[in-house]
PDB file of C-alpha atoms in Angstrom:
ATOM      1  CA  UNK A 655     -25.915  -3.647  17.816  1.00 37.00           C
ATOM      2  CA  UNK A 656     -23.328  -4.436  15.183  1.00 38.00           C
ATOM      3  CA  UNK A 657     -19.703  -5.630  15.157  1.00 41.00           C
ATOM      4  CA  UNK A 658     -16.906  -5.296  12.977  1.00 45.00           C
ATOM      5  CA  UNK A 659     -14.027  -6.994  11.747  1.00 48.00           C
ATOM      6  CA  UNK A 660     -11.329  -4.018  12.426  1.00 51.00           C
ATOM      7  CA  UNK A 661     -12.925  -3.881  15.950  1.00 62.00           C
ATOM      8  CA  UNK A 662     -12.836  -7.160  17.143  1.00 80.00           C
ATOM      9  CA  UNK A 663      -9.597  -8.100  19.832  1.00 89.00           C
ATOM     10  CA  UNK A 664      -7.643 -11.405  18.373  1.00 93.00           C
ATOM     11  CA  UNK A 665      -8.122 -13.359  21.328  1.00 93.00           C
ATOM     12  CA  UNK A 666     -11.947 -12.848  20.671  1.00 95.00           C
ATOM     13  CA  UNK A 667     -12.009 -13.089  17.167  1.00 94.00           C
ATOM     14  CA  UNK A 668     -12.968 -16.722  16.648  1.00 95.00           C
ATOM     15  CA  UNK A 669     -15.312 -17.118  19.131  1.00 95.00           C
ATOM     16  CA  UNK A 670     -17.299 -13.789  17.640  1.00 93.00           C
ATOM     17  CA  UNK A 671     -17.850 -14.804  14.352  1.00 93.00           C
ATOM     18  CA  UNK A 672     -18.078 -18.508  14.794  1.00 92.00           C
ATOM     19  CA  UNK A 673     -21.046 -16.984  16.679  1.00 89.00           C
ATOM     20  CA  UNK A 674     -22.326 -14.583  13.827  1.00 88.00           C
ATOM     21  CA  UNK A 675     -21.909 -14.107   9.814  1.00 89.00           C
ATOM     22  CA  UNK A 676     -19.534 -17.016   9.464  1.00 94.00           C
ATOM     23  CA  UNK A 677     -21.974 -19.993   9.590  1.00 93.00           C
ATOM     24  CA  UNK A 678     -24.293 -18.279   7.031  1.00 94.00           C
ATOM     25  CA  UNK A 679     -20.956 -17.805   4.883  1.00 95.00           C
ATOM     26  CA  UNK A 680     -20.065 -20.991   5.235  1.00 95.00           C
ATOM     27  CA  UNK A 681     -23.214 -21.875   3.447  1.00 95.00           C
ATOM     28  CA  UNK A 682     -24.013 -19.049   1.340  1.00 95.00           C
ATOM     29  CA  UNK A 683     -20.335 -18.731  -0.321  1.00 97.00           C
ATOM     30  CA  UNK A 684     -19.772 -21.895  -2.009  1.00 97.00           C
ATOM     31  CA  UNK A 685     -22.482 -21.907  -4.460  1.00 96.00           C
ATOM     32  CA  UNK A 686     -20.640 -18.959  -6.257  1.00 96.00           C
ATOM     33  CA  UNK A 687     -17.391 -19.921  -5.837  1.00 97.00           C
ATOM     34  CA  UNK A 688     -18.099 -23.123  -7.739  1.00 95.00           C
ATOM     35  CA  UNK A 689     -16.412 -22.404 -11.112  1.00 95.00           C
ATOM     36  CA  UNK A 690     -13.340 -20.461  -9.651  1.00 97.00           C
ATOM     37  CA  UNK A 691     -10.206 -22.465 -10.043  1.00 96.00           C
ATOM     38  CA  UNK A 692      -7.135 -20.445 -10.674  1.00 97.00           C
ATOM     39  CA  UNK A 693      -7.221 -17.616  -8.264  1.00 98.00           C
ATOM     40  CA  UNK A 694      -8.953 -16.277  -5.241  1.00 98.00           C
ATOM     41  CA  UNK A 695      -7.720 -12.747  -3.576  1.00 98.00           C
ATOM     42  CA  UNK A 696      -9.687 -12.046  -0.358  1.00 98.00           C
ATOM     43  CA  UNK A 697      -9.508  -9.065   1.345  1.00 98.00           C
ATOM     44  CA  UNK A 698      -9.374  -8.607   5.072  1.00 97.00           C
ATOM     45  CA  UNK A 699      -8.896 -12.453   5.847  1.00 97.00           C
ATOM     46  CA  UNK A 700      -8.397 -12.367   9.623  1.00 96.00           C
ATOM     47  CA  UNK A 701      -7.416 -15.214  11.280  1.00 96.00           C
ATOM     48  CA  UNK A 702      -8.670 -16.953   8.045  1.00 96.00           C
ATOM     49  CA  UNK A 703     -12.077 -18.643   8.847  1.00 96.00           C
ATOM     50  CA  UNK A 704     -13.098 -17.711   5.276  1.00 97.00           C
ATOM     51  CA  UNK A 705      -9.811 -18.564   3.875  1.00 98.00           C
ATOM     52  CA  UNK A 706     -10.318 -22.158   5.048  1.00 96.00           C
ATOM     53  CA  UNK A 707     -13.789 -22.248   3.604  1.00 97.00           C
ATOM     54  CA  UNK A 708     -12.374 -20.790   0.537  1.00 98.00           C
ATOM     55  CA  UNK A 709      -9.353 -23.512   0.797  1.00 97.00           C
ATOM     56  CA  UNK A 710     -11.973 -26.287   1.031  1.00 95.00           C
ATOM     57  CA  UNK A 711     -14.545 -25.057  -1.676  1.00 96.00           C
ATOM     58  CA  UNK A 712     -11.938 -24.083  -4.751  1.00 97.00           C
ATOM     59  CA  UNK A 713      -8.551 -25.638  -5.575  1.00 97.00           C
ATOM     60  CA  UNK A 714      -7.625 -22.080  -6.480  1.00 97.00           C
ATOM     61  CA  UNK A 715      -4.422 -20.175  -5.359  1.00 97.00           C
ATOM     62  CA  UNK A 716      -5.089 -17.783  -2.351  1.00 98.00           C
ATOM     63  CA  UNK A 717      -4.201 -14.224  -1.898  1.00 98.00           C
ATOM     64  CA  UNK A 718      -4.924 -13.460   1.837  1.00 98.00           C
ATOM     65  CA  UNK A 719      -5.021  -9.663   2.562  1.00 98.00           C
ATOM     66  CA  UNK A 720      -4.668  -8.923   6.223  1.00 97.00           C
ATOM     67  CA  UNK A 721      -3.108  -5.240   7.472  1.00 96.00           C
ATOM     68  CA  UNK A 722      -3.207  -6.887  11.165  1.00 95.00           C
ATOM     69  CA  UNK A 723      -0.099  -8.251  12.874  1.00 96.00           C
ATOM     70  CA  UNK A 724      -1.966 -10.302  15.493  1.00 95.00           C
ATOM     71  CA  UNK A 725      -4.850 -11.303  13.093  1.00 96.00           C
ATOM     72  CA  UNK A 726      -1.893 -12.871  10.746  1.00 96.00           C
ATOM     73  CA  UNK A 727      -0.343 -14.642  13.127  1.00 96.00           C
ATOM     74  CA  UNK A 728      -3.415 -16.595  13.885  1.00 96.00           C
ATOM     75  CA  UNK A 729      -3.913 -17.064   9.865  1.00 97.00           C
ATOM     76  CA  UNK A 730      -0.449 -18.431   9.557  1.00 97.00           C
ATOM     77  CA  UNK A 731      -0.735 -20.335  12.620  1.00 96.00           C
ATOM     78  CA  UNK A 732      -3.605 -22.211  11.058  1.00 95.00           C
ATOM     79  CA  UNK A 733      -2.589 -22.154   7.496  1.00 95.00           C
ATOM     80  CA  UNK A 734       0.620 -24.509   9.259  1.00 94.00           C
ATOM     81  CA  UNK A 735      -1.959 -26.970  10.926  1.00 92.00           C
ATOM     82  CA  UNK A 736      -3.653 -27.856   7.299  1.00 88.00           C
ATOM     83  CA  UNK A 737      -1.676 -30.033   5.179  1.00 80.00           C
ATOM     84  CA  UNK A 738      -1.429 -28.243   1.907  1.00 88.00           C
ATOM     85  CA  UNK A 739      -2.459 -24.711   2.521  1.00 93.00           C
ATOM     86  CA  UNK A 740       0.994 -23.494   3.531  1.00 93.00           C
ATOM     87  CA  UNK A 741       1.812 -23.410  -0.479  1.00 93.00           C
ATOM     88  CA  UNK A 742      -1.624 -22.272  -1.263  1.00 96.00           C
ATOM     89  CA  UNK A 743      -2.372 -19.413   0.177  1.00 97.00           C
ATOM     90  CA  UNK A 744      -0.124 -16.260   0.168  1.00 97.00           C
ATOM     91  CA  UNK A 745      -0.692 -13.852   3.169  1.00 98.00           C
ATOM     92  CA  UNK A 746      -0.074 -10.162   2.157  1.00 98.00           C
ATOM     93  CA  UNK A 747       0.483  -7.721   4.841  1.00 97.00           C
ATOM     94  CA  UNK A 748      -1.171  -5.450   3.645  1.00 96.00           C
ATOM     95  CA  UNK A 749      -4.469  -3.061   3.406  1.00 96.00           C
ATOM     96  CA  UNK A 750      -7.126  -3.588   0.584  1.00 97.00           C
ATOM     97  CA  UNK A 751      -5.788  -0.019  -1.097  1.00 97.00           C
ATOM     98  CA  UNK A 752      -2.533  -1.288  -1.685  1.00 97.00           C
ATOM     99  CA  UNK A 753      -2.578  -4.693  -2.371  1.00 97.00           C
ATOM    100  CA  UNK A 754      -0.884  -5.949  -5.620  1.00 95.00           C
ATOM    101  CA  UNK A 755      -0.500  -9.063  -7.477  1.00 96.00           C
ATOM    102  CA  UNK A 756       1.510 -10.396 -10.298  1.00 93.00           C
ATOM    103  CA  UNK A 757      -1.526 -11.461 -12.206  1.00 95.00           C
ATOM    104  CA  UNK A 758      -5.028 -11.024 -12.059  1.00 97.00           C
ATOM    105  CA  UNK A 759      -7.220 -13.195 -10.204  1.00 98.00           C
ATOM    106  CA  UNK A 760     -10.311 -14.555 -10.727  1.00 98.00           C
ATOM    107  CA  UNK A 761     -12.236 -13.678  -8.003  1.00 98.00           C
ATOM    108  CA  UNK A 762     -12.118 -11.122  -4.699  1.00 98.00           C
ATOM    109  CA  UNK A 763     -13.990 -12.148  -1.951  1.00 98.00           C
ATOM    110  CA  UNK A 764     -14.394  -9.305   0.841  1.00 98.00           C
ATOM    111  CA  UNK A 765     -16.521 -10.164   4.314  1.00 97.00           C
ATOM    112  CA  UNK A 766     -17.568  -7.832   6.899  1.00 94.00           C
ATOM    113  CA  UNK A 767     -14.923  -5.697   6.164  1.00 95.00           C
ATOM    114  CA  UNK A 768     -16.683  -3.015   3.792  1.00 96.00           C
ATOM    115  CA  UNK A 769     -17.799  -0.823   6.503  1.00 94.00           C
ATOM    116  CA  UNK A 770     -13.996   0.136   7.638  1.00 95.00           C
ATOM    117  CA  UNK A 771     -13.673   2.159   4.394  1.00 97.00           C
ATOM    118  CA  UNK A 772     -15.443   5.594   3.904  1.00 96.00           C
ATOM    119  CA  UNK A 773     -16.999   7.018   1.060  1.00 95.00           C
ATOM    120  CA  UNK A 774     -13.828   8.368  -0.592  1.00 96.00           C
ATOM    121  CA  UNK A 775     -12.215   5.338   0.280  1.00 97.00           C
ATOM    122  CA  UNK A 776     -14.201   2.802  -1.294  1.00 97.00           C
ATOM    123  CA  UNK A 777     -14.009   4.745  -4.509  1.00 96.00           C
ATOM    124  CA  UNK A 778     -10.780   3.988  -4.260  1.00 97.00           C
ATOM    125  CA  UNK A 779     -11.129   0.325  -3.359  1.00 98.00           C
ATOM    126  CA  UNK A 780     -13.296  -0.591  -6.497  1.00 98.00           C
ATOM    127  CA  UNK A 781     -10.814   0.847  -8.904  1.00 97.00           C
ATOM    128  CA  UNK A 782      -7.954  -1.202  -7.058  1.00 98.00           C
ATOM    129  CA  UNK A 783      -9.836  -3.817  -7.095  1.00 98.00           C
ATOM    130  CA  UNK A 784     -10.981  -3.724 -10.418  1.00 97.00           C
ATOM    131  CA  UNK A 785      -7.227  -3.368 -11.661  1.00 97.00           C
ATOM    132  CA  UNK A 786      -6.671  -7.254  -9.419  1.00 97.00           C
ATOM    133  CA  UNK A 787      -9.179  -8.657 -11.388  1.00 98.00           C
ATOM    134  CA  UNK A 788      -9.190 -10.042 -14.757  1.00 97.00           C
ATOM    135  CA  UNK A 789     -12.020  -9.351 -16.977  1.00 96.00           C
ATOM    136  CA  UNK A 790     -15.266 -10.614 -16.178  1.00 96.00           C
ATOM    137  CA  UNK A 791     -14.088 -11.546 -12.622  1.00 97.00           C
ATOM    138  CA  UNK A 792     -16.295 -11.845  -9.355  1.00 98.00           C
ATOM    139  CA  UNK A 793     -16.549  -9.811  -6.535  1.00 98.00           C
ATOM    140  CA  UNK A 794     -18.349 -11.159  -3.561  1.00 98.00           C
ATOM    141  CA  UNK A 795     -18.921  -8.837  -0.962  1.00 97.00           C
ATOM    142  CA  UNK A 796     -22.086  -9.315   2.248  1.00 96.00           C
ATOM    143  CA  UNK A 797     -24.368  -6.344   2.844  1.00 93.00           C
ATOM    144  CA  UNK A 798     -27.655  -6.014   3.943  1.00 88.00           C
ATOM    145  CA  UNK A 799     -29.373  -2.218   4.470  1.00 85.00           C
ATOM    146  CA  UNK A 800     -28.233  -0.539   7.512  1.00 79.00           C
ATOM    147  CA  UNK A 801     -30.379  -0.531  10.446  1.00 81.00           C
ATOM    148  CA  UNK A 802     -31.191   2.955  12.257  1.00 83.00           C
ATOM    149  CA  UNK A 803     -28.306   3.435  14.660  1.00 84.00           C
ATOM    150  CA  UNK A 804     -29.017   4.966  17.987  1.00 91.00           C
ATOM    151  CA  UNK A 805     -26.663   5.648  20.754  1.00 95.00           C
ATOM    152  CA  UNK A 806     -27.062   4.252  24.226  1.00 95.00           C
ATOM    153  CA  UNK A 807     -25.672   2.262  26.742  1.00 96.00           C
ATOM    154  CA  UNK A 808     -23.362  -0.566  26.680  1.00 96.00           C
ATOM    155  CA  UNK A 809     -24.999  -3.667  26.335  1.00 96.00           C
ATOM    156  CA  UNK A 810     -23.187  -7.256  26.516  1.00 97.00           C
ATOM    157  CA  UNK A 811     -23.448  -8.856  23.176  1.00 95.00           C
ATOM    158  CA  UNK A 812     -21.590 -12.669  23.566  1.00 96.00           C
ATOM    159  CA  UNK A 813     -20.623 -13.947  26.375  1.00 97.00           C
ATOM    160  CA  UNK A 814     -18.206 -17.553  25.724  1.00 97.00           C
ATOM    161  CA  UNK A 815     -16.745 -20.084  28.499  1.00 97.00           C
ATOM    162  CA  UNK A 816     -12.826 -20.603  27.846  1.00 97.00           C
ATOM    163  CA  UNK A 817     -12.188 -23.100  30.470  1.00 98.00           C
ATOM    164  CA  UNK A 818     -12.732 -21.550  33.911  1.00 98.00           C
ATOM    165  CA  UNK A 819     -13.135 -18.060  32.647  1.00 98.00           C
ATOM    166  CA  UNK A 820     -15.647 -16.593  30.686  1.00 98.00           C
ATOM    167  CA  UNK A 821     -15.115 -14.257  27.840  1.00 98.00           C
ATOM    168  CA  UNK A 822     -17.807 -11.234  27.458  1.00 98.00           C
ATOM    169  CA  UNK A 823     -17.765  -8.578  24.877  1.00 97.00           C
ATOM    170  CA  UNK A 824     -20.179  -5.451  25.613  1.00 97.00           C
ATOM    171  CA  UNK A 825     -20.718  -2.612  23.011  1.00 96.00           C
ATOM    172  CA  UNK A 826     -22.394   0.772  22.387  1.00 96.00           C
ATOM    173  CA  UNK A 827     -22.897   3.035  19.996  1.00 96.00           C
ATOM    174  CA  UNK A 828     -21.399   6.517  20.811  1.00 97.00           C
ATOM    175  CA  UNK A 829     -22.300   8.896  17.905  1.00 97.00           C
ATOM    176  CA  UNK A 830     -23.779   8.703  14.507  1.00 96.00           C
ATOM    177  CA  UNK A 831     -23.531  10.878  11.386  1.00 94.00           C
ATOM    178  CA  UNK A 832     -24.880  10.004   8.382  1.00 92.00           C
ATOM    179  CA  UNK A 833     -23.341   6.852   6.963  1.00 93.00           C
ATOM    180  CA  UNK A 834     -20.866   6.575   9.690  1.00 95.00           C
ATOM    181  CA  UNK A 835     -20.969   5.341  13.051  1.00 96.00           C
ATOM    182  CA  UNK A 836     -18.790   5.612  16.274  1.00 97.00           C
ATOM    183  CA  UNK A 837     -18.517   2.871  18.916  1.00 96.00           C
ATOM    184  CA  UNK A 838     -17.091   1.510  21.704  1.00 97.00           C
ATOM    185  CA  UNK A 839     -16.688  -2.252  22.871  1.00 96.00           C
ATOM    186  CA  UNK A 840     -14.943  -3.847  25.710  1.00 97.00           C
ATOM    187  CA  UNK A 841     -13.571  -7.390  25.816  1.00 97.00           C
ATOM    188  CA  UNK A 842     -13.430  -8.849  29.417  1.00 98.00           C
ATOM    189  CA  UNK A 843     -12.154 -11.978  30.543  1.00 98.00           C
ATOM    190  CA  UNK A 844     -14.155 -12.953  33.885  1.00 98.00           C
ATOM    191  CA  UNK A 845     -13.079 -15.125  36.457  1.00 97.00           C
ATOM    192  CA  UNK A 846     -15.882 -16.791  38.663  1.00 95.00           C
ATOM    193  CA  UNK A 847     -17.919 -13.811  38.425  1.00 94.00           C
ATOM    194  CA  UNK A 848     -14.644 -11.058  38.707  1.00 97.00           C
ATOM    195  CA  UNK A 849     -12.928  -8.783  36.370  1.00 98.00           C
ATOM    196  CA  UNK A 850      -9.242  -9.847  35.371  1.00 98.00           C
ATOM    197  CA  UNK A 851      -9.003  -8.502  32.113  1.00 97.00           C
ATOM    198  CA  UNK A 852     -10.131  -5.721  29.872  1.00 97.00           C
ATOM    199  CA  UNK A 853      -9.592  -4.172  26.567  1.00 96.00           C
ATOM    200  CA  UNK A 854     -11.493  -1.386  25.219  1.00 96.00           C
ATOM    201  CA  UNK A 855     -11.546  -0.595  21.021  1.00 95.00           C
ATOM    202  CA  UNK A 856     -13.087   2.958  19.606  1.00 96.00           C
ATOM    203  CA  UNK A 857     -13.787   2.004  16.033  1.00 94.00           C
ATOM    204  CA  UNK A 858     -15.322   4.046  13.546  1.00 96.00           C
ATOM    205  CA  UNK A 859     -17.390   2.203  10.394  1.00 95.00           C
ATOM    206  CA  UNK A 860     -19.088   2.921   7.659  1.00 95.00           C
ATOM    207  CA  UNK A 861     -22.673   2.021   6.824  1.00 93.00           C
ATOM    208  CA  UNK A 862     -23.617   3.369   3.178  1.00 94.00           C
ATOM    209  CA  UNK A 863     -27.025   2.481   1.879  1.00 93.00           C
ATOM    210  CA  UNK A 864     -27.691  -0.171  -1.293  1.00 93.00           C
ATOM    211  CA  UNK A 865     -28.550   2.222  -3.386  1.00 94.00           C
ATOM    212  CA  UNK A 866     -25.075   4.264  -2.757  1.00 95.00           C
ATOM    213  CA  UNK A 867     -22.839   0.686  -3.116  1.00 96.00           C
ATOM    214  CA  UNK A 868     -24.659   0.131  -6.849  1.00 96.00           C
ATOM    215  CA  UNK A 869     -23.946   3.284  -7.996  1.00 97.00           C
ATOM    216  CA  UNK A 870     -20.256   3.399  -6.897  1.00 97.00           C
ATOM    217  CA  UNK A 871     -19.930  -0.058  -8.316  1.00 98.00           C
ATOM    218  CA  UNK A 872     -21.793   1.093 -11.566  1.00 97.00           C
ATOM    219  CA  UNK A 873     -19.166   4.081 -11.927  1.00 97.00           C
ATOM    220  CA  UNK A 874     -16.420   1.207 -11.489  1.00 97.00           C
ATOM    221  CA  UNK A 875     -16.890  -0.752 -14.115  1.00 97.00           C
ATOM    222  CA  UNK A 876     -19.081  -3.657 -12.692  1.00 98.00           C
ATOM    223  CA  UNK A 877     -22.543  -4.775 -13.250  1.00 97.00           C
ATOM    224  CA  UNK A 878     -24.046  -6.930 -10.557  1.00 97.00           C
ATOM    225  CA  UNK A 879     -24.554 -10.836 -10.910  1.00 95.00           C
ATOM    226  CA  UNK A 880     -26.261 -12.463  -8.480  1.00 93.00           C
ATOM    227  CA  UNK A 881     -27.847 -11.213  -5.196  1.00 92.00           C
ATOM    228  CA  UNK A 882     -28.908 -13.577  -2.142  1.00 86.00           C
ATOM    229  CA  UNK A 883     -29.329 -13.719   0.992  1.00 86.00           C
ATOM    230  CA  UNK A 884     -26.907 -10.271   1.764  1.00 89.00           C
ATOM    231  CA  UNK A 885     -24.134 -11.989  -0.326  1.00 95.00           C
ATOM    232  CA  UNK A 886     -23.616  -9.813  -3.420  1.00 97.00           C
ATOM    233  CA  UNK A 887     -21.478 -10.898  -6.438  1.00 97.00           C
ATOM    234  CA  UNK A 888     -20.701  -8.616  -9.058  1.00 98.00           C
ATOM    235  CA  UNK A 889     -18.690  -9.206 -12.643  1.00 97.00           C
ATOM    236  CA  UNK A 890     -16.421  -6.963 -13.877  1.00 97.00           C
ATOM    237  CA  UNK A 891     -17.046  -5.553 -17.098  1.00 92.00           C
ATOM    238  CA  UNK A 892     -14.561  -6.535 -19.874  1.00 72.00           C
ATOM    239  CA  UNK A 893     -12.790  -3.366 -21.235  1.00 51.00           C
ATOM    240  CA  UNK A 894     -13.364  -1.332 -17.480  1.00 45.00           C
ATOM    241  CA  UNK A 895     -10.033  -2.035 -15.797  1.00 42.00           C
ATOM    242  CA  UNK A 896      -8.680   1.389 -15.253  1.00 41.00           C
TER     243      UNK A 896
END
């Protein structure tokens, strides 16, 4: 069972990924960040556990895209706690098919957040993208090759003590159809063993294959760089800003 970003309630955010993909980020992102200075636009920055690793790894200015009210608050909240980052990093309330910034940056930096955009969508994304980025800049995106998804019953999938209550998030998958898959999750907050809250999300994401992702990228102007670990980076080619 997978999760995604888009899916995820706020309250539950941190304690999710702290408990998934962003310890292996934490490692696996640095290494290719290492000559970025000047500019760093990530997209979909949540309550900014990346942007902080990103802070901490470049001296670069930070674009933070983040279409989610609740997920910014918690960004800005924690942008104000760290000395310095308040007038470093620039969080634009936004989606990834609209953002726009004054110059072009060097780098984009996109985790766990490919799968909310379908196939005409992403077409869309690299070209916007592509048009953020100067030439010969790096996109970093995760991906590994989609497991089979079958639907079935809810299963829990974390379960984290908050003082005396317990959060527990349970998910399914509903339906499936091709690249895309429907599910549902719950978020519950138990008391001593007893219900006393619940939230339930219906997301739909998008799971295309590897071979799909190089041949969209291909078409938009970028030829890929390195590849580890699920962590792809990819330059843009000089003359394919569109």
């Amino acid at each position: 069972m997978y999760h995604d970003h888009c899916s995820v309630a706020v309250p539950f955010y941190d304690l999710w990924h702290e408990d998934g993909h962003v310890p292996e980020i934490r490692r696996l992102l640095p290494p290719l960040l290492k000559d970025v200075r000047r500019s760093v636009m990530e997209i979909g920055a949540g309550t900014g556990l990346i942007t902080e690793l990103i802070a901490w790894e470049t001296p670069a200015e930070i674009y933070a895209v983040e279409p989610s009210l609740g997920m910014r608050s918690v960004l800005v909240s924690r942008l104000a706690e760290r000395a310095g980052l308040l007038s470093r990093v620039t969080v634009l309330p936004c989606g990834a098919l609209d953002v726009d910034v004054d110059e072009p940056v060097e780098a984009v930096v996109m985790i766990s957040v490919l799968h909310g955009f379908d196939a005409a969508e992403r077409e869309r994304l690299w070209d916007v993208l592509a048009r953020q980025l100067e030439p010969g800049g790096l996109l970093v995106f995760n991906h590994r090759e989609p497991p089979p998804r079958i639907p079935g019953e809810l299963e829990r999938m974390g379960s984290y003590p908050v003082g005396r209550h317990t959060y527990e998030i349970w998910g399914q998958v509903l339906e499936t159809a091709g690249e895309t898959v429907r599910a549902r999750f719950l978020y519950q907050i138990r008391q001593r063993g007893a219900l006393i809250s619940e939230d339930e999300v219906v997301s739909v994401s998008h799971r295309p294959g590897r071979g799909r992702l190089d041949a969209e990228l291909d078409a938009a102007g970028f030829t890929l760089d390195r590849d580890s670990d699920g962590l792809l980076a990819w330059r843009l080619v000089g003359n394919s800003v569109k």
